[in-house]
Amino acid sequence: MTAILMSLAAGLLLAVLLLLWHWRRSHAAQAAVLRAREEHLTVALWGSGERFWDFDLARRGLHVLDCAEDERPTIGDGLSVTSRRMALPAVHPQDRRHVLRRLRAHLQGREPLFTSEHRVDLHGDAHWIWVRVRGRTVERDARGRPRRLAGTARDTTASRHADAERRIASEVLRSMSEAVAVLDHEMYFVAVNPAFTLITGYSDVEALGQPLSMLDSGRHDGLPGALREELLRRPQWQGNVWMTRRDGAEILCQVRHNGIGDLAGEFNFHVVVLSDITEQKRAEQELRYLANYDALTSLPNRSLLSDRLARAIVRARREGGYVAVLFLDLDRFKHVNDSLGHAVGDRVLRAAAERVQRSVGAQHTVARLGGDEFTVVLEALASPEEAEESARRVLEAFAEPLVVGEHGEITISPSIGISLFPGHANTPTDLIKHADTAMYQAKSAGRRTWQVYSAHMDESARRRATLSSLLRRVLERDELALVYQPRYSLHERRVVGVEALLRWRNPEFGLVPPDQFIPLAEDTGLILEIGEWVLKESCTVLRRWHDAGMDGLRMSVNVSAIQLLRGDLVATVARILAETGVDADLLELELTESAIMDNVTRSAEVLHACRALGVGLAVDDFGTGYSSLAYLKRLPLTTLKIDHEFVGDLAHDPDDEAITSTVITMGHSLSLLVVAEGVETAAQLHFLREHGCDEIQGHYIAAAMEQDACLAFLRQPALLPD
Ligand code: C2E
Ligand code: MG
Ligand code: MG
């Protein structure tokens, strides 16, 4: 029995032990499973960056499970997940409505999930962070109402900032007017913005995956090999490059390149910013062109000329040789402009520009300084004579008429002044000034010729300037005087009139001849006052002579083009005639051909009005100007004065004889009185009488005399030739 009991007890003990062992084993296994689960949870929490939350709606209790983000939990090393209760964090006032709306939608069953992104203050210190919360109902009460919510939450503050920055950056890129392209390390397009499409014509679909060389322009250097290598090496580059648009048009782009590298210094990406500066460049070039070239003739203007001349001087200093400046002024261009109009004048200037350039050769600079003035810079001359040779060639080139469209041909010639480096000046300004002075001298020497500058020309230029300033005071200082030259009738064999000739008696310069000061007075406009003085004085003297018994004596007065065109000549003459009581038909106005031709329309008007007063009208110096009878025929002229140039050679030069006799016949056929000027010999007088000339004037009869001397001369007819 004892044995049975013993074995029973042993069996029981064994069973208990076995049971205990089994229980312990299964308990250990369960604990291990639990631990493993928690470890997985820890890793999942850490890995996802999420926190678990559990919210009891009735008790408003919040339970949070989270994992420190900065340290990596090691499995089996104990748990670093913390589980804590916490108060419901405050939601940002601006986000509250949104959160409640989302929550309500879920609790009322309209949304399977509660999701929301909003700001919360976790620690009650007004430090707001963004959280993205997701969760759902996990427990309901007996009536099916939600009792517990659980889910995850995540801090999205950083990524929201990054997102905002990305959005702003991409908006900026989209709205930029410059093309932006991102290229990979082999220079293939990875991204482009809308402006890229606008500027290059390639859409993003067409560009992505294509190489940068897609934009290479064939004609210009483009962005080929060398530059691409450069871009690959340098983190930053900037420059202007010609590129080809998709439609083949070439555009000049300003390119800015930025390489985006990794730590090893390799550029993984290249950001290329392109702006189309084609128009800007074109406008710049146009401006540069306008600043340097004359719009009418396309020749360089004064500024570019000075530039080139300065360079030529520097070269000549270095390499030797001469630089010459030829200053050209077209003779009587003003007449072309006034008589044929500015459009024709412009054509003449263009044709003249072409002709000058052709005659000096394309290698030399021809510039237009304005008006009818041109300048040529001749470089690398071996001697000064070469400059004169060029001037001669230019003059020869102008012997041929210029062709100006339907207006046919116009013959015009330049007067040329020459200055040289080295010798005359060292600066462009002085060289041009001296050439200009020499040009004036060429004009005085009779036009259609050239003159090389010399220092004494400055003297005459200075004298001109001084005279011009002294001239202003000439009337108030009473320095003007008239002398009178008799006019002798070959038919009546007596003096029938006198010509009043102006003199300037200056204390400093002595007797200044009219040829020297009248052009100056015309330039300053002073001629209007001077001319009026001449008319008044001559008519006063004539009246006195009439009163002294010289009835019927005529007075001729010279009138300048300026008086004819600008002054109130008719009214002045009428007033002076009335004031002096001189008969209108005893006064004659002398006008040179060029004065009349300067503006034919205006001249005709004034001449008709003068003639209507009864005043006689003479063409002075006939033969030296245009001698256009066609024009003269239409004007109410009464007298033709043959210039002394033709008279001087009568009895020597058969040509001059032929011209003079033709002019006399022609004058008579137009019912004009013909007068010969500058008669100095009996032979000339006889020739003129034989050919029917009406009157003569000249030293053979008498030189110009002072008032009293002239009156005495008029009273002694015996001294006159028969
Ligand atoms: P013009 O009207 O043709 O005057 C004739 C010029 O020839 C005068 O020169 C006269 O002195 C000169 N002369 C006269 N006889 C002879 C001769 O036998 N041989 C030579 N070699 N010359 C002779 P002047 O007085 O020096 O006048 C020059 C020019 O000045 C005039 O040419 C005229 O165009 C202009 N002039 C003179 N007085 C006036 C004036 O009051 N007003 C204007 N606007 N011009 C004037
Ligand atoms: Mg005269
Ligand atoms: Mg004359």
PDB file of C-alpha atoms in Angstrom, residues 309-471:
ATOM      1  CA  LEU A 309      42.269 109.957 -88.209  1.00  0.00           C
ATOM      2  CA  ALA A 310      43.674 109.566 -84.683  1.00  0.00           C
ATOM      3  CA  ARG A 311      44.528 105.944 -85.440  1.00  0.00           C
ATOM      4  CA  ALA A 312      46.105 106.888 -88.757  1.00  0.00           C
ATOM      5  CA  ILE A 313      48.294 109.439 -86.959  1.00  0.00           C
ATOM      6  CA  VAL A 314      49.401 106.831 -84.420  1.00  0.00           C
ATOM      7  CA  ARG A 315      50.245 104.395 -87.239  1.00  0.00           C
ATOM      8  CA  ALA A 316      52.170 107.043 -89.177  1.00  0.00           C
ATOM      9  CA  ARG A 317      54.181 107.905 -86.055  1.00  0.00           C
ATOM     10  CA  ARG A 318      55.099 104.240 -85.720  1.00  0.00           C
ATOM     11  CA  GLU A 319      55.583 103.254 -89.334  1.00  0.00           C
ATOM     12  CA  GLY A 320      56.430 106.560 -91.017  1.00  0.00           C
ATOM     13  CA  GLY A 321      54.759 107.967 -94.120  1.00  0.00           C
ATOM     14  CA  TYR A 322      52.246 110.794 -94.423  1.00  0.00           C
ATOM     15  CA  VAL A 323      48.602 111.133 -93.505  1.00  0.00           C
ATOM     16  CA  ALA A 324      46.647 113.663 -95.555  1.00  0.00           C
ATOM     17  CA  VAL A 325      43.251 115.206 -94.868  1.00  0.00           C
ATOM     18  CA  LEU A 326      41.352 116.424 -97.918  1.00  0.00           C
ATOM     19  CA  PHE A 327      38.538 118.811 -97.046  1.00  0.00           C
ATOM     20  CA  LEU A 328      35.994 119.050 -99.863  1.00  0.00           C
ATOM     21  CA  ASP A 329      33.194 121.547-100.220  1.00  0.00           C
ATOM     22  CA  LEU A 330      30.868 121.375-103.203  1.00  0.00           C
ATOM     23  CA  ASP A 331      30.848 124.630-105.126  1.00  0.00           C
ATOM     24  CA  ARG A 332      27.521 126.441-105.214  1.00  0.00           C
ATOM     25  CA  PHE A 333      25.705 123.436-103.771  1.00  0.00           C
ATOM     26  CA  LYS A 334      23.302 125.819-102.083  1.00  0.00           C
ATOM     27  CA  HIS A 335      22.087 126.853-105.491  1.00  0.00           C
ATOM     28  CA  VAL A 336      21.242 123.237-106.421  1.00  0.00           C
ATOM     29  CA  ASN A 337      19.396 122.817-103.145  1.00  0.00           C
ATOM     30  CA  ASP A 338      17.435 126.033-103.466  1.00  0.00           C
ATOM     31  CA  SER A 339      16.602 125.787-107.120  1.00  0.00           C
ATOM     32  CA  LEU A 340      15.918 122.062-107.499  1.00  0.00           C
ATOM     33  CA  GLY A 341      14.732 121.228-103.997  1.00  0.00           C
ATOM     34  CA  HIS A 342      16.165 119.322-101.088  1.00  0.00           C
ATOM     35  CA  ALA A 343      15.276 115.880-102.454  1.00  0.00           C
ATOM     36  CA  VAL A 344      17.475 116.512-105.492  1.00  0.00           C
ATOM     37  CA  GLY A 345      20.078 118.097-103.232  1.00  0.00           C
ATOM     38  CA  ASP A 346      20.164 114.876-101.203  1.00  0.00           C
ATOM     39  CA  ARG A 347      20.641 112.802-104.350  1.00  0.00           C
ATOM     40  CA  VAL A 348      23.468 115.033-105.451  1.00  0.00           C
ATOM     41  CA  LEU A 349      25.143 114.554-102.057  1.00  0.00           C
ATOM     42  CA  ARG A 350      24.790 110.780-102.302  1.00  0.00           C
ATOM     43  CA  ALA A 351      26.148 110.699-105.828  1.00  0.00           C
ATOM     44  CA  ALA A 352      29.005 113.014-104.824  1.00  0.00           C
ATOM     45  CA  ALA A 353      29.829 110.783-101.829  1.00  0.00           C
ATOM     46  CA  GLU A 354      30.025 107.780-104.123  1.00  0.00           C
ATOM     47  CA  ARG A 355      32.165 109.598-106.612  1.00  0.00           C
ATOM     48  CA  VAL A 356      34.659 110.785-103.989  1.00  0.00           C
ATOM     49  CA  GLN A 357      34.935 107.296-102.500  1.00  0.00           C
ATOM     50  CA  ARG A 358      35.421 105.756-105.944  1.00  0.00           C
ATOM     51  CA  SER A 359      38.125 108.203-106.932  1.00  0.00           C
ATOM     52  CA  VAL A 360      40.197 107.800-103.740  1.00  0.00           C
ATOM     53  CA  GLY A 361      39.651 104.045-103.434  1.00  0.00           C
ATOM     54  CA  ALA A 362      37.896 101.918-100.861  1.00  0.00           C
ATOM     55  CA  GLN A 363      40.981 101.682 -98.634  1.00  0.00           C
ATOM     56  CA  HIS A 364      40.740 105.365 -97.666  1.00  0.00           C
ATOM     57  CA  THR A 365      38.147 106.844 -95.325  1.00  0.00           C
ATOM     58  CA  VAL A 366      35.647 109.259 -96.831  1.00  0.00           C
ATOM     59  CA  ALA A 367      33.444 111.018 -94.298  1.00  0.00           C
ATOM     60  CA  ARG A 368      30.647 113.541 -94.471  1.00  0.00           C
ATOM     61  CA  LEU A 369      30.889 116.339 -91.955  1.00  0.00           C
ATOM     62  CA  GLY A 370      27.466 117.751 -92.723  1.00  0.00           C
ATOM     63  CA  GLY A 371      26.017 119.938 -95.434  1.00  0.00           C
ATOM     64  CA  ASP A 372      28.066 119.654 -98.606  1.00  0.00           C
ATOM     65  CA  GLU A 373      31.348 119.077 -96.775  1.00  0.00           C
ATOM     66  CA  PHE A 374      33.270 115.844 -97.183  1.00  0.00           C
ATOM     67  CA  THR A 375      36.581 114.744 -95.782  1.00  0.00           C
ATOM     68  CA  VAL A 376      39.016 112.158 -97.056  1.00  0.00           C
ATOM     69  CA  VAL A 377      41.748 110.629 -94.919  1.00  0.00           C
ATOM     70  CA  LEU A 378      44.625 109.313 -97.016  1.00  0.00           C
ATOM     71  CA  GLU A 379      47.020 107.011 -95.212  1.00  0.00           C
ATOM     72  CA  ALA A 380      50.508 105.652 -95.782  1.00  0.00           C
ATOM     73  CA  LEU A 381      51.487 108.259 -98.385  1.00  0.00           C
ATOM     74  CA  ALA A 382      55.131 108.280 -99.408  1.00  0.00           C
ATOM     75  CA  SER A 383      55.123 112.016-100.163  1.00  0.00           C
ATOM     76  CA  PRO A 384      52.893 115.117 -99.844  1.00  0.00           C
ATOM     77  CA  GLU A 385      52.597 115.169-103.642  1.00  0.00           C
ATOM     78  CA  GLU A 386      50.535 111.979-103.498  1.00  0.00           C
ATOM     79  CA  ALA A 387      47.876 113.931-101.631  1.00  0.00           C
ATOM     80  CA  GLU A 388      47.768 116.548-104.373  1.00  0.00           C
ATOM     81  CA  GLU A 389      47.630 113.762-106.931  1.00  0.00           C
ATOM     82  CA  SER A 390      44.544 112.373-105.164  1.00  0.00           C
ATOM     83  CA  ALA A 391      42.938 115.831-105.071  1.00  0.00           C
ATOM     84  CA  ARG A 392      43.543 116.140-108.803  1.00  0.00           C
ATOM     85  CA  ARG A 393      41.909 112.750-109.386  1.00  0.00           C
ATOM     86  CA  VAL A 394      38.872 113.763-107.325  1.00  0.00           C
ATOM     87  CA  LEU A 395      38.477 116.955-109.376  1.00  0.00           C
ATOM     88  CA  GLU A 396      38.830 114.984-112.593  1.00  0.00           C
ATOM     89  CA  ALA A 397      36.173 112.567-111.405  1.00  0.00           C
ATOM     90  CA  PHE A 398      33.795 115.507-110.990  1.00  0.00           C
ATOM     91  CA  ALA A 399      34.315 116.648-114.566  1.00  0.00           C
ATOM     92  CA  GLU A 400      31.707 114.037-115.500  1.00  0.00           C
ATOM     93  CA  PRO A 401      28.197 115.123-114.484  1.00  0.00           C
ATOM     94  CA  LEU A 402      26.505 113.343-111.553  1.00  0.00           C
ATOM     95  CA  VAL A 403      23.487 111.279-112.495  1.00  0.00           C
ATOM     96  CA  VAL A 404      20.569 112.051-110.176  1.00  0.00           C
ATOM     97  CA  GLY A 405      17.596 109.911-111.128  1.00  0.00           C
ATOM     98  CA  GLU A 406      14.958 111.373-113.398  1.00  0.00           C
ATOM     99  CA  HIS A 407      16.408 114.839-112.842  1.00  0.00           C
ATOM    100  CA  GLY A 408      19.113 113.837-115.210  1.00  0.00           C
ATOM    101  CA  GLU A 409      22.621 115.080-114.825  1.00  0.00           C
ATOM    102  CA  ILE A 410      24.086 117.801-112.676  1.00  0.00           C
ATOM    103  CA  THR A 411      27.593 119.095-112.971  1.00  0.00           C
ATOM    104  CA  ILE A 412      29.089 120.207-109.716  1.00  0.00           C
ATOM    105  CA  SER A 413      32.671 120.568-108.573  1.00  0.00           C
ATOM    106  CA  PRO A 414      34.400 120.570-105.214  1.00  0.00           C
ATOM    107  CA  SER A 415      36.966 122.954-103.829  1.00  0.00           C
ATOM    108  CA  ILE A 416      39.576 121.011-101.889  1.00  0.00           C
ATOM    109  CA  GLY A 417      41.866 121.935 -99.018  1.00  0.00           C
ATOM    110  CA  ILE A 418      44.720 119.654 -97.997  1.00  0.00           C
ATOM    111  CA  SER A 419      46.540 119.313 -94.679  1.00  0.00           C
ATOM    112  CA  LEU A 420      49.276 116.843 -93.816  1.00  0.00           C
ATOM    113  CA  PHE A 421      50.705 114.926 -90.916  1.00  0.00           C
ATOM    114  CA  PRO A 422      53.543 115.317 -90.155  1.00  0.00           C
ATOM    115  CA  GLY A 423      53.993 118.967 -90.961  1.00  0.00           C
ATOM    116  CA  HIS A 424      50.800 120.895 -90.455  1.00  0.00           C
ATOM    117  CA  ALA A 425      49.345 119.531 -87.223  1.00  0.00           C
ATOM    118  CA  ASN A 426      49.478 116.579 -84.863  1.00  0.00           C
ATOM    119  CA  THR A 427      45.854 116.200 -83.816  1.00  0.00           C
ATOM    120  CA  PRO A 428      42.773 115.240 -85.815  1.00  0.00           C
ATOM    121  CA  THR A 429      40.992 118.473 -84.855  1.00  0.00           C
ATOM    122  CA  ASP A 430      43.821 120.679 -86.066  1.00  0.00           C
ATOM    123  CA  LEU A 431      44.369 118.675 -89.240  1.00  0.00           C
ATOM    124  CA  ILE A 432      40.686 119.028 -90.137  1.00  0.00           C
ATOM    125  CA  LYS A 433      40.717 122.729 -89.222  1.00  0.00           C
ATOM    126  CA  HIS A 434      43.762 123.410 -91.408  1.00  0.00           C
ATOM    127  CA  ALA A 435      42.321 121.458 -94.321  1.00  0.00           C
ATOM    128  CA  ASP A 436      39.168 123.557 -93.926  1.00  0.00           C
ATOM    129  CA  THR A 437      41.222 126.766 -94.006  1.00  0.00           C
ATOM    130  CA  ALA A 438      42.982 125.565 -97.162  1.00  0.00           C
ATOM    131  CA  MET A 439      39.598 124.737 -98.692  1.00  0.00           C
ATOM    132  CA  TYR A 440      38.487 128.353 -98.156  1.00  0.00           C
ATOM    133  CA  GLN A 441      41.609 129.446 -99.911  1.00  0.00           C
ATOM    134  CA  ALA A 442      40.758 127.121-102.826  1.00  0.00           C
ATOM    135  CA  LYS A 443      37.339 128.773-103.013  1.00  0.00           C
ATOM    136  CA  SER A 444      38.901 132.238-103.100  1.00  0.00           C
ATOM    137  CA  ALA A 445      41.299 131.010-105.778  1.00  0.00           C
ATOM    138  CA  GLY A 446      38.325 130.538-108.059  1.00  0.00           C
ATOM    139  CA  ARG A 447      36.801 127.210-106.926  1.00  0.00           C
ATOM    140  CA  ARG A 448      37.160 123.786-108.635  1.00  0.00           C
ATOM    141  CA  THR A 449      40.743 123.564-107.451  1.00  0.00           C
ATOM    142  CA  TRP A 450      42.819 122.476-104.463  1.00  0.00           C
ATOM    143  CA  GLN A 451      45.152 124.251-102.073  1.00  0.00           C
ATOM    144  CA  VAL A 452      47.658 122.791 -99.642  1.00  0.00           C
ATOM    145  CA  TYR A 453      47.515 124.401 -96.200  1.00  0.00           C
ATOM    146  CA  SER A 454      50.209 126.853 -95.210  1.00  0.00           C
ATOM    147  CA  ALA A 455      50.597 128.928 -92.083  1.00  0.00           C
ATOM    148  CA  HIS A 456      49.875 132.249 -93.841  1.00  0.00           C
ATOM    149  CA  MET A 457      46.373 130.959 -94.536  1.00  0.00           C
ATOM    150  CA  ASP A 458      45.774 131.127 -90.830  1.00  0.00           C
ATOM    151  CA  GLU A 459      46.701 134.761 -91.078  1.00  0.00           C
ATOM    152  CA  SER A 460      43.938 135.386 -93.599  1.00  0.00           C
ATOM    153  CA  ALA A 461      41.514 133.253 -91.576  1.00  0.00           C
ATOM    154  CA  ARG A 462      42.380 135.320 -88.509  1.00  0.00           C
ATOM    155  CA  ARG A 463      41.964 138.512 -90.469  1.00  0.00           C
ATOM    156  CA  ARG A 464      38.559 137.295 -91.576  1.00  0.00           C
ATOM    157  CA  ALA A 465      37.593 136.656 -87.957  1.00  0.00           C
ATOM    158  CA  THR A 466      38.836 140.081 -86.802  1.00  0.00           C
ATOM    159  CA  LEU A 467      37.147 141.864 -89.690  1.00  0.00           C
ATOM    160  CA  SER A 468      33.969 140.017 -88.938  1.00  0.00           C
ATOM    161  CA  SER A 469      33.933 141.269 -85.366  1.00  0.00           C
ATOM    162  CA  LEU A 470      34.903 144.840 -86.358  1.00  0.00           C
ATOM    163  CA  LEU A 471      32.209 144.848 -89.004  1.00  0.00           C
TER     164      LEU A 471
END
